[in-house]
XYZ file of C-alpha atoms in Angstrom:
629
model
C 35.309 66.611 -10.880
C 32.264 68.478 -9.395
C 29.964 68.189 -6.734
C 29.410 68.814 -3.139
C 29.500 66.255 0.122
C 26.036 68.530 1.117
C 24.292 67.290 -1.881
C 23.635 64.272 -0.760
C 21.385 63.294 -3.812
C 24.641 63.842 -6.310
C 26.246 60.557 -6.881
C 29.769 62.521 -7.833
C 29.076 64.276 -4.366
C 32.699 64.752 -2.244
C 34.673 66.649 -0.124
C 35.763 69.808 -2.378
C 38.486 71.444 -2.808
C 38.127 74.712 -0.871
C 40.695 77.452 -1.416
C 38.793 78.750 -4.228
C 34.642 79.639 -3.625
C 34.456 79.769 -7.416
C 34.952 76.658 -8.078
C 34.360 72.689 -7.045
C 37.093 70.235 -7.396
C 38.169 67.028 -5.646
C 41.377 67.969 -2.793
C 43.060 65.012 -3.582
C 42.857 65.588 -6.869
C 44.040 69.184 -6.633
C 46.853 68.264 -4.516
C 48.398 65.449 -7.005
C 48.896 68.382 -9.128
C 50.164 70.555 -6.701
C 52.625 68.236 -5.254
C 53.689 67.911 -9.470
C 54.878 71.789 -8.948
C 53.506 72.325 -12.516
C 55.141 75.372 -14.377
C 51.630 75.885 -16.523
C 48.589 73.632 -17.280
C 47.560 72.918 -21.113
C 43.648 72.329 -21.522
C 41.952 71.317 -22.889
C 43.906 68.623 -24.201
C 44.779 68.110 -27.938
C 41.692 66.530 -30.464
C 39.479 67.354 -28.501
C 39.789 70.977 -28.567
C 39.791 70.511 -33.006
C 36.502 68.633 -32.785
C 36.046 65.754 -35.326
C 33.524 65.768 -38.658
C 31.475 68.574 -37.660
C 31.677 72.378 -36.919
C 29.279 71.848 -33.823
C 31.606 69.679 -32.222
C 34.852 72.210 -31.803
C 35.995 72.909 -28.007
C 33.677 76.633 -27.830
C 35.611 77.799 -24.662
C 32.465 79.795 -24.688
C 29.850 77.496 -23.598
C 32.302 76.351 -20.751
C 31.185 79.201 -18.771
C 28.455 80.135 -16.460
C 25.934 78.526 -14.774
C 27.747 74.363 -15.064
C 23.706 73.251 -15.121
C 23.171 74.988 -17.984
C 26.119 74.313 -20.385
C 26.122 72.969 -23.581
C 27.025 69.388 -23.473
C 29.282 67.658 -26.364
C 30.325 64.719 -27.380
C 33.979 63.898 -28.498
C 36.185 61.962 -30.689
C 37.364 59.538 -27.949
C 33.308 58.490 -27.546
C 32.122 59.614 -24.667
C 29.787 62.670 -23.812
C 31.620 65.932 -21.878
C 29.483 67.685 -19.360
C 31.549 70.867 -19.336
C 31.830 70.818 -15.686
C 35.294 71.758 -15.907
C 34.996 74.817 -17.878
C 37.578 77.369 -18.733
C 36.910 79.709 -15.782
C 37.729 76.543 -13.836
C 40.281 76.270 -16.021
C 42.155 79.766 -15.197
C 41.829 79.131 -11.890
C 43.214 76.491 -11.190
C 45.954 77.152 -13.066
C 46.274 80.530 -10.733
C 46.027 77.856 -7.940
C 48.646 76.024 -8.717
C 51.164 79.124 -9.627
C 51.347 77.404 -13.398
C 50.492 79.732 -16.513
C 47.473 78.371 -18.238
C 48.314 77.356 -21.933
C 44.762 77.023 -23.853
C 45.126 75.363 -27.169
C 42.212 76.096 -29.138
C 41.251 75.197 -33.020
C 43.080 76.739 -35.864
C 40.133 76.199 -38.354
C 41.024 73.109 -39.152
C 39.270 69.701 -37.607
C 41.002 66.995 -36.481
C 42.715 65.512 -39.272
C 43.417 62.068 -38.118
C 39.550 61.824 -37.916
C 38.017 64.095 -40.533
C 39.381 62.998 -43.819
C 40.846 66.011 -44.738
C 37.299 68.391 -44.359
C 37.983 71.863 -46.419
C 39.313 74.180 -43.655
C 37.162 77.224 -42.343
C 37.698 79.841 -44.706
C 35.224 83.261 -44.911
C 33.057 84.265 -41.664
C 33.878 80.316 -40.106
C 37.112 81.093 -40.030
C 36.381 84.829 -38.512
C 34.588 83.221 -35.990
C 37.124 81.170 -34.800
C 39.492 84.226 -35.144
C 37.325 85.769 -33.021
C 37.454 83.298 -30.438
C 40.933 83.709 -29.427
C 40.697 87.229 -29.726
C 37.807 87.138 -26.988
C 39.683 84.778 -24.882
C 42.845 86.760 -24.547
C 40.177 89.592 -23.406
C 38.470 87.553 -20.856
C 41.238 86.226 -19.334
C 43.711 90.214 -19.025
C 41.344 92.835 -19.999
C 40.699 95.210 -17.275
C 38.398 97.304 -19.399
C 35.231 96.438 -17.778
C 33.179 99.947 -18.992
C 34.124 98.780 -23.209
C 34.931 95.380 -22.716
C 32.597 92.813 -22.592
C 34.433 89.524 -21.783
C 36.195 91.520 -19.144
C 33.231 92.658 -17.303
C 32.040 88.944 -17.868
C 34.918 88.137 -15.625
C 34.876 90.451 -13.339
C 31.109 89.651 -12.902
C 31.966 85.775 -12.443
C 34.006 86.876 -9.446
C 37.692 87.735 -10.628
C 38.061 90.986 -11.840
C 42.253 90.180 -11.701
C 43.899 89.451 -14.707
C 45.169 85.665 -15.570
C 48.703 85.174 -16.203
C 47.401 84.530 -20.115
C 51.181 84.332 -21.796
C 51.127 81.256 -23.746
C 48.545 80.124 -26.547
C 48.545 77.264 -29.027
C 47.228 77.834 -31.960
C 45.955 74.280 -33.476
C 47.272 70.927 -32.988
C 48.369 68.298 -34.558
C 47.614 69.584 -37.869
C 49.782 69.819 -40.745
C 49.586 70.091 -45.148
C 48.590 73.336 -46.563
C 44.966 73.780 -44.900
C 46.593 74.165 -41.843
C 49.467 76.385 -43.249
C 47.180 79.062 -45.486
C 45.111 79.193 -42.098
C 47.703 79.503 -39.030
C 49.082 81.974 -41.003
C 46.177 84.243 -41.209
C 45.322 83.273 -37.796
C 48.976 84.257 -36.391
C 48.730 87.296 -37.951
C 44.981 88.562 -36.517
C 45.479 87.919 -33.081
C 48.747 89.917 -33.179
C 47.580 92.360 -34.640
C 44.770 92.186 -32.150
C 47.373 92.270 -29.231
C 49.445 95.315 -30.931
C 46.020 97.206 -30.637
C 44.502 97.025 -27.122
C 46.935 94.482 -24.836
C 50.245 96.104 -26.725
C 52.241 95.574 -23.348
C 51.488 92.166 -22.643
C 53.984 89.371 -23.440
C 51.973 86.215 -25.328
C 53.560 83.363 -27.517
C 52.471 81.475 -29.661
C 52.655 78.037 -30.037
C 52.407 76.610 -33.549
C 52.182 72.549 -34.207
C 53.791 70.077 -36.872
C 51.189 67.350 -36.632
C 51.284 64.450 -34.427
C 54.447 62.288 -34.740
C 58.075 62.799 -34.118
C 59.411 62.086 -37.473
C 56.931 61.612 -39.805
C 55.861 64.107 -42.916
C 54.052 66.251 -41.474
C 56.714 67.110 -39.002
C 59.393 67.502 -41.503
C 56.989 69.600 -43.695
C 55.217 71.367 -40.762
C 59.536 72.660 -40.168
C 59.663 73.944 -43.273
C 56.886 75.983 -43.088
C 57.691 77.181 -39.981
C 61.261 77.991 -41.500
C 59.999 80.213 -44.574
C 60.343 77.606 -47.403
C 57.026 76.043 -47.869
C 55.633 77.088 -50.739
C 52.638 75.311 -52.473
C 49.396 76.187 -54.330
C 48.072 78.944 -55.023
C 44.168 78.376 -54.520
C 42.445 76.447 -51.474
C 39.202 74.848 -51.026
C 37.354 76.237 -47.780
C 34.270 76.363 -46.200
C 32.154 78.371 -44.458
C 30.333 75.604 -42.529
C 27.595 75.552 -45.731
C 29.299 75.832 -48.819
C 32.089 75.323 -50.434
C 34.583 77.765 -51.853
C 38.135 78.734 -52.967
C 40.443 81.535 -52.150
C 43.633 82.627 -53.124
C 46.997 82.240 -51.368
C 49.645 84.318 -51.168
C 52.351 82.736 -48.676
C 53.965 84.276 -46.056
C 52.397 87.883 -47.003
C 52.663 89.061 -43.297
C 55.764 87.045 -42.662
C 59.082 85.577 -43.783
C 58.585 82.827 -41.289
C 57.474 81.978 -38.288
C 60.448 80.672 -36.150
C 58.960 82.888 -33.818
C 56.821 80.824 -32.607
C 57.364 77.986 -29.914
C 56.381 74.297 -31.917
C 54.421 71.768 -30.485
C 55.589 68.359 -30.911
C 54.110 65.134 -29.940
C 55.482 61.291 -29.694
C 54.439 58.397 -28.006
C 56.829 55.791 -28.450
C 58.935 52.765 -26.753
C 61.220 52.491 -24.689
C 63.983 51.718 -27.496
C 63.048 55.072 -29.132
C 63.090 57.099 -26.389
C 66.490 55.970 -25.040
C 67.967 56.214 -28.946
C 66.861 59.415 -28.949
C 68.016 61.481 -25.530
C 70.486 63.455 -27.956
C 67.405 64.333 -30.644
C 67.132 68.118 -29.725
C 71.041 68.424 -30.103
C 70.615 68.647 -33.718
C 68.267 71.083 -33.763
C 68.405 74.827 -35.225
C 69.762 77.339 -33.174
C 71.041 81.072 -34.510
C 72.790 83.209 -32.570
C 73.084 87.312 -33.110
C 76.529 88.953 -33.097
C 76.725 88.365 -29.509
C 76.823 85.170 -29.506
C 73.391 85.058 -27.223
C 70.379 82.961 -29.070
C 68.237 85.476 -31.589
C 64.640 84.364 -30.005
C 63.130 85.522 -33.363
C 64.981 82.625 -35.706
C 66.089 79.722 -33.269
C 64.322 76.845 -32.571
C 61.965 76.874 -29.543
C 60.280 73.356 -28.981
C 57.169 72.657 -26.742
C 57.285 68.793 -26.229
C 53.256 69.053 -25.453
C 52.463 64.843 -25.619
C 54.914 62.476 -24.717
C 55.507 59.059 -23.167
C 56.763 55.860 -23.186
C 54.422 53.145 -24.940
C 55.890 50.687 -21.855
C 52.476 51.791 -20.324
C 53.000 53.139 -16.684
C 55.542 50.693 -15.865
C 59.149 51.591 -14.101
C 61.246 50.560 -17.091
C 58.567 52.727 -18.622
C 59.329 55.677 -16.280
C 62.946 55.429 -16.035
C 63.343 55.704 -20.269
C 61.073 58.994 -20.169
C 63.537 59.734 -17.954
C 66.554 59.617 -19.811
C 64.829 61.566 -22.332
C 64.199 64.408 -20.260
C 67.901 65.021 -19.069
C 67.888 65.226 -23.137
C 65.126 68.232 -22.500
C 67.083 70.098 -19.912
C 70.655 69.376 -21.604
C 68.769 71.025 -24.938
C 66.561 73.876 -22.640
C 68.301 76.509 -24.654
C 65.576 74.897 -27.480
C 63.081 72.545 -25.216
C 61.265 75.455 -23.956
C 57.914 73.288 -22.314
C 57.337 69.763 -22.208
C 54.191 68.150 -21.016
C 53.462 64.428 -20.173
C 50.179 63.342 -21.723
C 47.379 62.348 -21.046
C 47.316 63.936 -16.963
C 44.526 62.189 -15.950
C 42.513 58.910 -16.550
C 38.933 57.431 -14.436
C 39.729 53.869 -13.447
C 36.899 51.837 -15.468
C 35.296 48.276 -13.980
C 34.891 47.152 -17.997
C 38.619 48.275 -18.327
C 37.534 50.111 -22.036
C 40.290 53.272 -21.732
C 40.234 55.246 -24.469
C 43.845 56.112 -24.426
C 46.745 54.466 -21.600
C 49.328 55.641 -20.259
C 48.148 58.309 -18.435
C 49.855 59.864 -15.320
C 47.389 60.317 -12.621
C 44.729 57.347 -12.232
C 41.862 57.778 -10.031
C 38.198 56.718 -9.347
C 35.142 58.099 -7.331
C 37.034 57.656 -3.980
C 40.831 57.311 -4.578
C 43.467 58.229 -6.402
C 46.834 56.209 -7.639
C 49.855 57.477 -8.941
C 52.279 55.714 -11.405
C 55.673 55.490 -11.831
C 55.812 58.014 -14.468
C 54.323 60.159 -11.980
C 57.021 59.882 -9.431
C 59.355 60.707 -12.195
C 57.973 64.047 -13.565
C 57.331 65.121 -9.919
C 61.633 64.489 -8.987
C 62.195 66.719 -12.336
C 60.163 69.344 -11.828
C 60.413 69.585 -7.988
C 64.212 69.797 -8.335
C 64.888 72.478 -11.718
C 67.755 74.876 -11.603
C 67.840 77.959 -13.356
C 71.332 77.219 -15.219
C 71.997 73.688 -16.945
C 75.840 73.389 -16.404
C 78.984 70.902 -18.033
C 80.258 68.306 -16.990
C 82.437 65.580 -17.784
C 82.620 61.897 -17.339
C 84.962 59.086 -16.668
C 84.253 55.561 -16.966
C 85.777 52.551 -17.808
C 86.220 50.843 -21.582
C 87.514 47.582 -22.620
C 89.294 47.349 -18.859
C 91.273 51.149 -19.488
C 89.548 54.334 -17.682
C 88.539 56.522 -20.375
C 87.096 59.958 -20.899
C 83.677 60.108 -22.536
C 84.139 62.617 -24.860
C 83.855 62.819 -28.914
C 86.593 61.516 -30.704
C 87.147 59.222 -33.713
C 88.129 59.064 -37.800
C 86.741 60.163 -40.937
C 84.918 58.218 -43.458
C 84.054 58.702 -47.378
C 81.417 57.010 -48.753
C 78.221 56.870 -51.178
C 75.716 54.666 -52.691
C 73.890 54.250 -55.467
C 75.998 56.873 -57.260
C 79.574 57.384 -58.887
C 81.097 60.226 -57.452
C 84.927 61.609 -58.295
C 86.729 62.747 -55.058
C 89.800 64.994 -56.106
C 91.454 65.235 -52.452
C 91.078 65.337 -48.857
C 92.461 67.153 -45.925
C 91.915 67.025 -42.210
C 93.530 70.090 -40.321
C 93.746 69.975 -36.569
C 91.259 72.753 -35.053
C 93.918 74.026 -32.386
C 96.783 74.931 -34.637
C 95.494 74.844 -38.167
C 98.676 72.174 -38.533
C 97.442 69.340 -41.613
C 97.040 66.248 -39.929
C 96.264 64.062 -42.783
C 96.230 65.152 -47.016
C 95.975 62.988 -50.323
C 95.697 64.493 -53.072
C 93.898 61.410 -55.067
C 95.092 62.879 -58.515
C 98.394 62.265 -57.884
C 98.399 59.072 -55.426
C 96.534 57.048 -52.734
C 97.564 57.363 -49.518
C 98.289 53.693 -47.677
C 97.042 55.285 -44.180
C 93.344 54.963 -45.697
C 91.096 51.686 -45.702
C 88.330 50.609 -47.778
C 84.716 49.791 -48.354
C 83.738 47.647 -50.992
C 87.020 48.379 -52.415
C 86.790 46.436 -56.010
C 84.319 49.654 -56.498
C 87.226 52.081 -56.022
C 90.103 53.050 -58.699
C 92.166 55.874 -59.005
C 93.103 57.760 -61.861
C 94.912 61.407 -62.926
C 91.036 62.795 -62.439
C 91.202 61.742 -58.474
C 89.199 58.734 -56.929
C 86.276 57.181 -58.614
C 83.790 56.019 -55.959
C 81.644 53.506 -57.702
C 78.320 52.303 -56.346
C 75.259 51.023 -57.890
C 72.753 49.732 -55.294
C 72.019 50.830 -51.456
C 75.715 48.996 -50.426
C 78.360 51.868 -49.651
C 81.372 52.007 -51.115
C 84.285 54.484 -50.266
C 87.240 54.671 -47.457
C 88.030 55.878 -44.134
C 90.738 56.432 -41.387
C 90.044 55.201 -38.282
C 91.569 57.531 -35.359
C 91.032 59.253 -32.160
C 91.297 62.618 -33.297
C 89.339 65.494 -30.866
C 89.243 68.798 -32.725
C 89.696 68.694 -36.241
C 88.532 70.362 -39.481
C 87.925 67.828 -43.386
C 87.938 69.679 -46.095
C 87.167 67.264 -49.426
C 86.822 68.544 -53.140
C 84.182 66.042 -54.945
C 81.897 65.663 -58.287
C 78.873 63.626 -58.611
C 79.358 62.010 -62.217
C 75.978 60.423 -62.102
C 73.484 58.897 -59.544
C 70.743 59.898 -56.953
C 72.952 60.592 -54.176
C 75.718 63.014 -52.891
C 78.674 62.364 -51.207
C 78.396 61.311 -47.741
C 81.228 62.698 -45.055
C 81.436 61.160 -41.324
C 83.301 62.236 -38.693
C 83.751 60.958 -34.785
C 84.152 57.793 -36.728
C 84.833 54.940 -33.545
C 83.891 51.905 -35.572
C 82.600 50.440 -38.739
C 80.463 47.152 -37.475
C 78.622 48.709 -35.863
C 78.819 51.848 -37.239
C 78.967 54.535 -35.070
C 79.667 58.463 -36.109
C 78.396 61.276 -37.466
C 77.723 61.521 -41.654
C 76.984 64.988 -43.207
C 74.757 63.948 -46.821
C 74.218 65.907 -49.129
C 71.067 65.420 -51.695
C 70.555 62.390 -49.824
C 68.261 60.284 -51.930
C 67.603 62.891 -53.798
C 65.531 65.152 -51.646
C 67.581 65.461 -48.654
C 70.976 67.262 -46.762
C 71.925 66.581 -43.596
C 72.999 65.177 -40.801
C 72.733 61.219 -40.011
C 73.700 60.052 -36.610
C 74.964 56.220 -35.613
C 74.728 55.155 -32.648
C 75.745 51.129 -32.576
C 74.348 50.867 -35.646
C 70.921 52.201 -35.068
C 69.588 56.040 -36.626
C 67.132 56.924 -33.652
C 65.110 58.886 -35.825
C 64.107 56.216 -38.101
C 62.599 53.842 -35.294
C 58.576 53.848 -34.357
C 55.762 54.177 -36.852
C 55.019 56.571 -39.267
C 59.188 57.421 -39.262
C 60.274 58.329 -42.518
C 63.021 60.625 -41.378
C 66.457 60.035 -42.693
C 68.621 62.416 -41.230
C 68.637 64.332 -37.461
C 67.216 67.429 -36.535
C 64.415 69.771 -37.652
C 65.671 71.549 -40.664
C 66.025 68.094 -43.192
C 64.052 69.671 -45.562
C 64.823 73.570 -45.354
C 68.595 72.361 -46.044
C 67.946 70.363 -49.398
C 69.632 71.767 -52.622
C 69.271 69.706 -56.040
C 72.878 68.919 -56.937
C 74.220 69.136 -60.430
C 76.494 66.113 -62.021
C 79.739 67.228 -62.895
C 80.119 70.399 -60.863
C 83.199 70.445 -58.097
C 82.257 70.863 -54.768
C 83.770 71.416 -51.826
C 82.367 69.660 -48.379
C 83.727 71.341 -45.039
C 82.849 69.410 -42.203
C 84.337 71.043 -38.408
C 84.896 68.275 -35.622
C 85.193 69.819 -32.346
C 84.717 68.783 -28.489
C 81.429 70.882 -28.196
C 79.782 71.253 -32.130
C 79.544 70.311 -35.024
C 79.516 72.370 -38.304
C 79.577 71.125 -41.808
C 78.265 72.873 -45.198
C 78.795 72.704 -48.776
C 80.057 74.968 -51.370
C 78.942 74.256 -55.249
C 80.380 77.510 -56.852
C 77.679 79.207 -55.760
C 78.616 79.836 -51.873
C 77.441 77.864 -48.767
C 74.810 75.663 -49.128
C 73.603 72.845 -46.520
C 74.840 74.678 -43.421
C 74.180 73.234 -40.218
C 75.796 72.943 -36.423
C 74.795 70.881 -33.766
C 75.557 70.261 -30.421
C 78.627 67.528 -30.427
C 77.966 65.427 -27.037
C 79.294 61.678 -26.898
C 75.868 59.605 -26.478
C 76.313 57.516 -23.157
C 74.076 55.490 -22.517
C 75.928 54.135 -19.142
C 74.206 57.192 -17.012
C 72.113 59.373 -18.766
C 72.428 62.414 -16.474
C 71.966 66.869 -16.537
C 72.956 68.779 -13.625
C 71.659 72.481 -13.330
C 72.020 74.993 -10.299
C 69.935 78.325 -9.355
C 71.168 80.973 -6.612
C 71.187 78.065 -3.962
C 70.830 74.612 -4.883
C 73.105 72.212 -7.661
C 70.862 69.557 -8.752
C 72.340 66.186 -10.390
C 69.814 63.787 -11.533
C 71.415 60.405 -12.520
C 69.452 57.708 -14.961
C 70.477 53.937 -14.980
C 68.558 52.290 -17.550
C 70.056 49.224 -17.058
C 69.288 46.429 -14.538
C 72.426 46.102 -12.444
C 73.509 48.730 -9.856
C 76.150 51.031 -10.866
C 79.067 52.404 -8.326
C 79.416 56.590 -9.760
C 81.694 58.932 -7.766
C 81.074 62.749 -7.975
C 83.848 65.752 -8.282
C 82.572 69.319 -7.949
C-alpha cells in the first residue's frame, strides 16, 4: 500500500494518494472505499490483532508508528510476514479521510484461541501491559494534553495535533470460556475507569465478542456472560509471559453485567443460512424503560463485525447477503454496526489465498470489485435515518392475501409424559374466550392430534405420553391474528417441558412459533419453523436449539409434579410468552412477530428528504411488485 511513483527503484512504487502529506496510499484504492461511504473502518482485522502461540506476536499498535523503515516487522497466523506499512497513524487517518470513525480492536489478553490451544491468559504485569495499551491508545488518538501527555505530544509531533473521532473500541475477538471472561472483565473495568479520570467527557463504547460462530457454544455462553449469569470457577491459571500462576476470581465484582456493551458477532455461512436466517435479530433481547424508549444500558446492541456468504463473490452470493441485511436494518434498533469481512485481498499468480471471499480484489496495477461489493455500496450509499412499516400483498394458492402473522395453536412434547389440565385462547382485542377445554372434565372435538394412541384423558386432565424424540400432543389449526393461550400443565416425568406453538399455518411442513420450556433439559425458549427448517441449527459448529441470544440466561430446571402455567401472547407485531411455576415468571421473552417472506425480502427507511425501498429477489424469475405510499 506504500510507495512513491518518484522512487523509481521501489517495485510497489505508484501514483499516491495525495489529500493527506502524512501518509502514502494507492488513489484507486482509497477511492473504492470512499465510493463504499463507510460509516467507520475496523483494523486491524480480527486474529491478527490476538497474535497466535506467542506473546511477541500480538498486534503492538505501538510499533506501527514512526519512521515505516524502521518498524518492527511480524509475522501472522495466516503465514505471511506484515511490514507494518500501514500503521495505526495511517490507520486514523484514513479513517478521518473517509468521514468513518475508526474502530481498533486490539487483544484482550487472551491469544487466538482457534490457534493457541487454549495458552493460560495474561494475568499479573502481561496483562497490565496490555491494559496499558488501550489506555495509551485512547490518549494518542483525543488527548490534547501535549505539556503531561506523552502519546499526545507524540501525535501532535507526527503532524496532527487534532483529536480522532476515537468512539468505538473492541475489546478482544473471537474469544470466549472463562479466560476470556475473568479478563474482559478486568479489562472493561480499567479503561473506564481510565476514561472517568482524564477523557470524562468523551463518549467511547465498547465492543465485547462471543467467539467466532453464529450459533455455536461459545456464542450462547459468551450471552450469558454478557447477561450477568455466568458464573464458573473460582481460581484461573495465568501467565505473565514466564511463569505460570493462579489468581482468584470473583465475578462480576465491578458489574452486574455487561449488556452495556455493543457484541461482536461473526458468521460466514451459505447461502441457505443466510436466507433462513433474515428474521435472526428479531428474537433478540430488547428492554425498554417506563417510556417505552430502549434502556441502552440492558438491551441488546449487536456489531455484526465478519460476515458473508460462503457462495464466494458470486451474485447469488451477493444477493443472499443481501436479504440478510434488510434483516440488519429491519432489527437496527439492536444491529448497531455490521461489517463485511475480509475488505481487501492481493490477487496471487499461484492462486494460494489465505482466506476468500473478500470484497475488494486488487493487484500491483488494478483493482476489481465483486458483486458483494456492489451490494454493500447500494446499502450504505442509500441509509435513512428512520426504518419505517410496511405491509405486503401477494398472492397464495390463486387468492390475494395479506402477509401478515396468523395461524393455530399446537401442544406437544417428547420424550416426556406431561399432564395438561386445560387450555384457553382469549382474543387480544376484546379479552372475549375464543377457544377453552377444560381436559378434566372433557375433550373438545375442535382439537386434532399427534401421535394420538399416546394421548388419554382422565378426571386429572390430558396425559401427553411420549417416550423417544417423536412428538406427541394436539393442535387447532386456524387463522387467528391477535390472541392470548393460557395452558395449566405438570411434567410427571421426562427430560423435557411442555412445548406451546402459536402462528401455527401447517403441520408438514411445520411452520410456527414453539415457546419450550427446559428444552432437553438445559434449555427455554423460543424455536422458530420456517417450512420445516430451524435457521439456527444450519452451518457448522450449530448447536443452537432455540432463537435468539438469551437461550441460556432463560433456562430454569423444572420440577416433576409441580402445576404450571404457560402464557404465550400472539399479536400482529410481538410475541411474548413466559412461565409461571408457583414461584412467579420465569422464561420471559418477546420478540419481534414479522411473517418471514421469502417472496421479496425488503426494509424501507426515510431521513429529512429521501424514502429509500430496497427490494431483494432471491429467486431466478422476474417478479411484477407495485408500490403504495
Amino acid at each position: 500500500v506504500w510507495g512513491n511513483e518518484e522512487e523509481n527503484i521501489s517495485i510497489s512504487s505508484h501514483n499516491n494518494y495525495k489529500s493527506n502529506p502524512n501518509y502514502r496510499l494507492r488513489p484507486d484504492l482509497v477511492k473504492a472505499l470512499w465510493d463504499l461511504n463507510p460509516k467507520f473502518l475496523r483494523f486491524p482485522g480480527g486474529c491478527i490483532s490476538e497474535g497466535a502461540f506467542l506473546w511477541d506476536n500480538v498486534f503492538d499498535w505501538k510499533q506501527t508508528i514512526g519512521s515505516i523503515e524502521e518498524r518492527k516487522e511480524n509475522y501472522n497466523l495466516w503465514g505471511y510476514s506484515m511490514t507494518m506499512g500501514l500503521g495505526y497513524f495511517e490507520y486514523f487517518q484514513l479513517a478521518e479521510d473517509l468521514n468513518a470513525y475508526p474502530l481498533p480492536v486490539m487483544a484482550c489478553g487472551v491469544l487466538c484461541q482457534a490457534r493457541s490451544d487454549y495458552a493460560a491468559p495474561a494475568g499479573g504485569s502481561l496483562r497490565d501491559y496490555y491494559i496499558k495499551n488501550f489506555t495509551d491508545l485512547i490518549d494518542f488518538a483525543i488527548s490534547t494534553d501535549f505539556e503531561n501527555n506523552f502519546w499526545a505530544n507524540k501525535r501532535k509531533e507526527m503532524g496532527h495535533p487534532e483529536p480522532f473521532k476515537l468512539h468505538y473500541l473492541g475489546v478482544g475477538n473471537e474469544n470466549w470460556g472463562d479466560e476470556f471472561f475473568a479478563n474482559f472483565e478486568i479489562f472493561k473495568y480499567e479503561i473506564e475507569e481510565y476514561m472517568k479520570k482524564y477523557h470524562p467527557n468523551h463518549e467511547l463504547h465498547i465492543i465485547s465478542t462471543v467467539g467466532a460462530q453464529a450459533d455455536d457454544e461459545a456464542f450462547q455462553e459468551g450471552w450469558k456472560f454478557l447477561h450477568g449469569d455466568h458464573h464458573s470457577v473460582d481460581k484461573l491459571q495465568f501467565t505473565d509471559g514466564q511463569n505460570l500462576f493462579y489468581e482468584d476470581v470473583e465475578w462480576y465484582k465491578h458489574a452486574s453485567d455487561y449488556m452495556d456493551t455493543i457484541v461482536d458477532e461473526h458468521y460466514y455461512r451459505s447461502n441457505d443460512y443466510l436466507i433462513n436466517n433474515v428474521d435472526r435479530y428479531d428474537f433478540y433481547k430488547r428492554v425498554y424503560d417506563e417510556n417505552g424508549k430502549l434502556n441502552e444500558q440492558k438491551t441488546s446492541k449487536v456489531f455484526v463485525g465478519e460476515y458473508a456468504s460462503t457462495d464466494k463473490n458470486t451474485l447469488r452470493g451477493a444477493i443472499s447477503e443481501a436479504a440478510l441485511m434488510t434483516g440488519f436494518e429491519n432489527n437496527s434498533d439492536v444491529v448497531r454496526m455490521a461489517s463485511y469481512a475480509p475488505l481487501f485481498n492481493k490477487v496471487l499468480f499461484d492462486s494460494t489465498y489465505r482466506w476468500t471471499p473478500d470484497l475488494i480484489w486488487f493487484d500491483n496495477e488494478d483493482v476489481w470489485f465483486t458483486p458483494n461489493y456492489y451490494n454493500q455500496k447500494m446499502f450504505a450509499n442509500n441509509l435513512g435515518s428512520r426504518v419505517l412499516n410496511t405491509q405486503t400483498k401477494g398472492f397464495y394458492n390463486g387468492k390475494k392475501v395479506t402477509f401478515e402473522p396468523e395461524g393455530g395453536v399446537m401442544v406437544t412434547s417428547t420424550s416426556s409424559n406431561i399432564l395438561v389440565e386445560s387450555i384457553k385462547i382469549v382474543d387480544n382485542t376484546d379479552d372475549k374466550i375464543i377457544f377453552e377445554n377444560d381436559f378434566r372434565k372433557e375433550l373438545s372435538d375442535k382439537l386434532s392430534f399427534i401421535s394420538e394412541e399416546n394421548i388419554s384423558r382422565s378426571e386429572d386432565g390430558l396425559l401427553i405420553k411420549s417416550d423417544n424424540a417423536i412428538p406427541s400432543g394436539f393442535y387447532i389449526l386456524e387463522d387467528w391474528k391477535n390472541y392470548r393461550v393460557d395452558i395449566k400443565w405438570q411434567r410427571i416425568s421426562g427430560i423435557n417441558g411442555l412445548f406451546v406453538a402459536v402462528g401455527l399455518e401447517s403441520i408438514t411442513p411445520k411452520t410456527c412459533l414453539e415457546y419450550v420450556v427446559d428444552y432437553q433439559g438445559h434449555t427455554t425458549g423460543l424455536r422458530v419453523f420456517k417450512n420445516g427448517v430451524e435457521g439456527y441449527k444450519m452451518g457448522d459448529f450449530s448447536t443452537s436449539v432455540v432463537a435468539g441470544n438469551m437461550r441460556r440466561s432463560l433456562h430454569h430446571q423444572l420440577k416433576n409434579k409441580v402445576q404450571i402455567v404457560t402464557t404465550i401472547s400472539f399479536d400482529p407485531k410481538n410475541i411474548k410468552a413466559y412461565y409461571n411455576d408457583g414461584e412467579g415468571k420465569k422464561g420471559f421473552l418477546t420478540a419481534k412477530n414479522r411473517k418471514y417472506n421469502n417472496e421479496i425480502f425488503h426494509t424501507v427507511s426515510e431521513d429529512d428528504e429521501n424514502l429509500y425501498i430496497k427490494i431483494v429477489n432471491i429467486h431466478g424469475i422476474d417478479k411484477l411488485i407495485r408500490f403504495s405510499l
